Coordinates of N, CA and C in Angstrom, one line a residue:
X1 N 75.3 60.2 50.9 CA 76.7 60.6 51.1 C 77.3 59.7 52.2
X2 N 78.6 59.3 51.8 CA 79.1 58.5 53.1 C 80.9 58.7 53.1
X3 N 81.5 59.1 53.9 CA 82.4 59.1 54.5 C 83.3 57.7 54.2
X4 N 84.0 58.0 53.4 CA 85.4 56.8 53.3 C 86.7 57.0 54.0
X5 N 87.0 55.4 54.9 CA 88.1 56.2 55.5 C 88.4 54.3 56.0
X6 N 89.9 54.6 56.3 CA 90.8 53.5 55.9 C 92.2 53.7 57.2
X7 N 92.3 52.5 57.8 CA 93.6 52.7 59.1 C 94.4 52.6 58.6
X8 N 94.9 51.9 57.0 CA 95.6 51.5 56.1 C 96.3 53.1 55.6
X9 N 96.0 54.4 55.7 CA 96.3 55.4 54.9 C 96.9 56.0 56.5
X10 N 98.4 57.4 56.3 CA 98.2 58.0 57.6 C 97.2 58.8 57.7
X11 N 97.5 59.2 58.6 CA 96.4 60.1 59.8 C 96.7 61.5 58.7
X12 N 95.2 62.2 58.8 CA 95.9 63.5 57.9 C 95.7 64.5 59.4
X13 N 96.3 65.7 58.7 CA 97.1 66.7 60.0 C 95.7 67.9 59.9
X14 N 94.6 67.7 58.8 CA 93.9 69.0 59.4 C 92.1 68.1 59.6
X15 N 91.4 69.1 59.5 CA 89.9 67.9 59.7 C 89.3 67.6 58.9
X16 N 90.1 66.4 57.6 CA 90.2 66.1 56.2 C 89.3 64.9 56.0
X17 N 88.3 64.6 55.5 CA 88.3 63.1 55.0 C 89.3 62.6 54.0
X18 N 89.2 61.4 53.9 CA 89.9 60.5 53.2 C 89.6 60.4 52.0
X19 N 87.8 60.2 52.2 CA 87.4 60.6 50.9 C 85.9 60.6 50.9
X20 N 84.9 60.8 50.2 CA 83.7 61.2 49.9 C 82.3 60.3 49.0
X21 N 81.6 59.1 49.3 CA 80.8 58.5 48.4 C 79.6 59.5 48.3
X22 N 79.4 59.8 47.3 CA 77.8 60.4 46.8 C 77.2 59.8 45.5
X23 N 76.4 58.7 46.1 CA 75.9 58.3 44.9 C 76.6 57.1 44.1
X24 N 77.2 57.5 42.7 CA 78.1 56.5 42.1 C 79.5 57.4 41.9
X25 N 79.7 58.7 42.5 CA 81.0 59.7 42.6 C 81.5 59.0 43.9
X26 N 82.6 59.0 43.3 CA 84.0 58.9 44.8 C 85.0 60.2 45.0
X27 N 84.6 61.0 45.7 CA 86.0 62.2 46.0 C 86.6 61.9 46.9
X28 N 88.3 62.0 46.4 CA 89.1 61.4 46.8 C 90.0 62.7 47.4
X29 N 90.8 62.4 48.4 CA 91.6 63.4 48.8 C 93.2 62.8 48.8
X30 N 94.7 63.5 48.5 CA 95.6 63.4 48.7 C 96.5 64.0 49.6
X31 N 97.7 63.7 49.3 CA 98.4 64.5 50.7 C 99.6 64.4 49.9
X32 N 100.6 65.3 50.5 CA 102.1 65.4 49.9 C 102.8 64.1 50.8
X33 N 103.7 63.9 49.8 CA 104.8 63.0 50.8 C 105.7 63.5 51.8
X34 N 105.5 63.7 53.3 CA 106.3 64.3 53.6 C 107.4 63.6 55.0
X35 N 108.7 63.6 54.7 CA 109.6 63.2 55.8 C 109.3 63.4 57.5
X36 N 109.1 62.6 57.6 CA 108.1 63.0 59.7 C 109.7 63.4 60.2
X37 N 110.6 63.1 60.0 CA 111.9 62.9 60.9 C 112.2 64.7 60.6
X38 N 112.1 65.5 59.9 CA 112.7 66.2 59.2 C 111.6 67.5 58.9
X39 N 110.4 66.9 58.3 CA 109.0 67.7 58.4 C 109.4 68.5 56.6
X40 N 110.4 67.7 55.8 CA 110.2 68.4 54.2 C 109.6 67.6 53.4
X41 N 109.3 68.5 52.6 CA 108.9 67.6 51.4 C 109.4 66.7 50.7
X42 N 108.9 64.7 50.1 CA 109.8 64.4 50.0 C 109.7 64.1 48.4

């Protein structure tokens, strides 16, 4: 199992990976798009 993670993606807000190698599986995580200036969904 190994930990995927990238400076290229933002920063997530809780204590998320990015994403998950096990084996020949990749779990992937997403995030909403959200307005930083404003804090809504965009």
């Amino acid at each position: 199992r190994k930990i995927v993670h990238t400076e290229k993606a933002p920063a997530a807000v809780g204590p998320y990976n990015q994403g998950i190698r096990a084996g020949n599986l990749l779990f992937i995580s997403g995030q909403l798009g959200v307005d930083m200036s404003t804090g809504e969904i965009a």
